[in-house]
């Protein structure tokens, strides 16, 4: 992992209107780091097994906490302050991910209207190459 990944793993910063683009990029990044299952809740915070020593359990818990808080740090560092200030009530990456999904994901007609508005307002700037413009429009 490069140094920049530690603080900001993707170049897209989450703002309310770009949630769908941000979520695609962050999900791809987390899958690539084998951390996606923590976000989905498939890998949950461990509990101590009956035959497990306290030290073994502490190691497993520390591993999970480390991964969970690494993801939380990335979620904070790739969102604007007005969004990440709302994360203070959550202790797990899954809770934050679900909060963002419920708050910012648009579906149905609202989603199509958002896409149409974004596309309609996107203009090729004077001097902007066709390739740069297409790269700007393609995620829409």
GROMACS .gro file of C-alpha atoms in nm:
model
  140
    1UNK     CA    1   0.000   0.000   0.000
    2UNK     CA    2   0.136   0.339  -0.094
    3UNK     CA    3   0.168   0.616   0.162
    4UNK     CA    4  -0.122   0.808   0.008
    5UNK     CA    5  -0.351   0.507   0.060
    6UNK     CA    6  -0.309   0.539   0.434
    7UNK     CA    7  -0.489   0.872   0.446
    8UNK     CA    8  -0.692   0.902   0.126
    9UNK     CA    9  -0.722   0.581  -0.078
   10UNK     CA   10  -0.928   0.726  -0.365
   11UNK     CA   11  -0.913   1.065  -0.533
   12UNK     CA   12  -1.289   1.122  -0.531
   13UNK     CA   13  -1.416   1.316  -0.230
   14UNK     CA   14  -1.774   1.243  -0.128
   15UNK     CA   15  -2.007   1.537  -0.163
   16UNK     CA   16  -2.381   1.487  -0.162
   17UNK     CA   17  -2.431   1.497  -0.541
   18UNK     CA   18  -2.150   1.254  -0.628
   19UNK     CA   19  -2.245   0.971  -0.391
   20UNK     CA   20  -2.297   0.715  -0.669
   21UNK     CA   21  -1.954   0.778  -0.822
   22UNK     CA   22  -1.783   0.783  -0.482
   23UNK     CA   23  -1.949   0.460  -0.367
   24UNK     CA   24  -1.836   0.273  -0.681
   25UNK     CA   25  -1.476   0.380  -0.630
   26UNK     CA   26  -1.468   0.319  -0.256
   27UNK     CA   27  -1.630  -0.024  -0.291
   28UNK     CA   28  -1.375  -0.125  -0.556
   29UNK     CA   29  -1.093  -0.006  -0.332
   30UNK     CA   30  -1.222  -0.196  -0.028
   31UNK     CA   31  -1.277  -0.516  -0.228
   32UNK     CA   32  -0.921  -0.486  -0.358
   33UNK     CA   33  -0.795  -0.459   0.001
   34UNK     CA   34  -1.008  -0.757   0.114
   35UNK     CA   35  -1.204  -0.535   0.352
   36UNK     CA   36  -1.544  -0.521   0.183
   37UNK     CA   37  -1.693  -0.799   0.399
   38UNK     CA   38  -1.643  -0.584   0.710
   39UNK     CA   39  -1.851  -0.309   0.548
   40UNK     CA   40  -2.127  -0.552   0.446
   41UNK     CA   41  -2.138  -0.708   0.793
   42UNK     CA   42  -2.035  -1.053   0.668
   43UNK     CA   43  -1.730  -1.025   0.894
   44UNK     CA   44  -1.856  -0.910   1.233
   45UNK     CA   45  -1.678  -0.797   1.547
   46UNK     CA   46  -1.553  -1.116   1.711
   47UNK     CA   47  -1.678  -1.258   2.036
   48UNK     CA   48  -1.473  -1.483   2.259
   49UNK     CA   49  -1.508  -1.857   2.199
   50UNK     CA   50  -1.542  -2.087   2.503
   51UNK     CA   51  -1.212  -2.264   2.442
   52UNK     CA   52  -1.024  -1.949   2.339
   53UNK     CA   53  -0.773  -1.785   2.570
   54UNK     CA   54  -0.808  -1.419   2.657
   55UNK     CA   55  -0.486  -1.343   2.467
   56UNK     CA   56  -0.608  -1.518   2.151
   57UNK     CA   57  -0.936  -1.334   2.167
   58UNK     CA   58  -0.760  -1.003   2.227
   59UNK     CA   59  -0.550  -1.063   1.914
   60UNK     CA   60  -0.856  -1.139   1.700
   61UNK     CA   61  -1.040  -0.839   1.838
   62UNK     CA   62  -0.741  -0.613   1.776
   63UNK     CA   63  -0.717  -0.735   1.414
   64UNK     CA   64  -1.086  -0.664   1.354
   65UNK     CA   65  -1.071  -0.324   1.527
   66UNK     CA   66  -0.767  -0.229   1.323
   67UNK     CA   67  -0.941  -0.309   0.994
   68UNK     CA   68  -1.269  -0.149   1.101
   69UNK     CA   69  -1.106   0.178   1.208
   70UNK     CA   70  -0.885   0.185   0.898
   71UNK     CA   71  -1.203   0.181   0.689
   72UNK     CA   72  -1.365   0.447   0.908
   73UNK     CA   73  -1.057   0.667   0.862
   74UNK     CA   74  -1.079   0.626   0.484
   75UNK     CA   75  -1.450   0.709   0.488
   76UNK     CA   76  -1.380   1.026   0.686
   77UNK     CA   77  -1.083   1.129   0.474
   78UNK     CA   78  -1.274   1.088   0.148
   79UNK     CA   79  -1.578   1.292   0.245
   80UNK     CA   80  -1.635   1.662   0.300
   81UNK     CA   81  -1.657   1.783   0.662
   82UNK     CA   82  -2.032   1.844   0.645
   83UNK     CA   83  -2.073   1.471   0.578
   84UNK     CA   84  -1.806   1.311   0.796
   85UNK     CA   85  -1.900   1.520   1.099
   86UNK     CA   86  -2.213   1.303   1.111
   87UNK     CA   87  -2.007   0.984   1.169
   88UNK     CA   88  -1.945   1.051   1.540
   89UNK     CA   89  -2.241   0.836   1.649
   90UNK     CA   90  -2.109   0.524   1.477
   91UNK     CA   91  -1.847   0.273   1.589
   92UNK     CA   92  -1.837   0.048   1.287
   93UNK     CA   93  -1.763   0.094   0.920
   94UNK     CA   94  -2.084  -0.095   0.841
   95UNK     CA   95  -2.294   0.152   1.040
   96UNK     CA   96  -2.136   0.447   0.857
   97UNK     CA   97  -2.174   0.279   0.517
   98UNK     CA   98  -2.541   0.207   0.586
   99UNK     CA   99  -2.596   0.564   0.708
  100UNK     CA  100  -2.443   0.704   0.388
  101UNK     CA  101  -2.649   0.470   0.172
  102UNK     CA  102  -2.975   0.562   0.344
  103UNK     CA  103  -2.894   0.932   0.337
  104UNK     CA  104  -2.747   0.984  -0.011
  105UNK     CA  105  -2.839   0.699  -0.243
  106UNK     CA  106  -3.098   0.806  -0.494
  107UNK     CA  107  -3.312   0.550  -0.671
  108UNK     CA  108  -3.587   0.538  -0.925
  109UNK     CA  109  -3.703   0.864  -1.079
  110UNK     CA  110  -3.498   1.077  -0.841
  111UNK     CA  111  -3.183   0.896  -0.953
  112UNK     CA  112  -3.264   0.940  -1.323
  113UNK     CA  113  -3.348   1.306  -1.270
  114UNK     CA  114  -3.016   1.357  -1.092
  115UNK     CA  115  -2.831   1.188  -1.380
  116UNK     CA  116  -3.017   1.392  -1.640
  117UNK     CA  117  -2.952   1.720  -1.456
  118UNK     CA  118  -2.584   1.642  -1.412
  119UNK     CA  119  -2.545   1.545  -1.777
  120UNK     CA  120  -2.744   1.848  -1.894
  121UNK     CA  121  -2.527   2.085  -1.689
  122UNK     CA  122  -2.199   1.930  -1.803
  123UNK     CA  123  -2.040   2.135  -2.079
  124UNK     CA  124  -1.714   2.101  -2.265
  125UNK     CA  125  -1.494   2.390  -2.160
  126UNK     CA  126  -1.309   2.598  -2.420
  127UNK     CA  127  -0.974   2.434  -2.482
  128UNK     CA  128  -1.079   2.108  -2.313
  129UNK     CA  129  -0.986   1.806  -2.524
  130UNK     CA  130  -1.256   1.565  -2.637
  131UNK     CA  131  -1.089   1.285  -2.439
  132UNK     CA  132  -1.092   1.494  -2.119
  133UNK     CA  133  -1.457   1.584  -2.173
  134UNK     CA  134  -1.552   1.220  -2.236
  135UNK     CA  135  -1.366   1.119  -1.921
  136UNK     CA  136  -1.572   1.378  -1.733
  137UNK     CA  137  -1.904   1.261  -1.882
  138UNK     CA  138  -1.844   0.885  -1.880
  139UNK     CA  139  -1.906   0.829  -1.506
  140UNK     CA  140  -2.245   0.998  -1.540
   0.00000   0.00000   0.00000
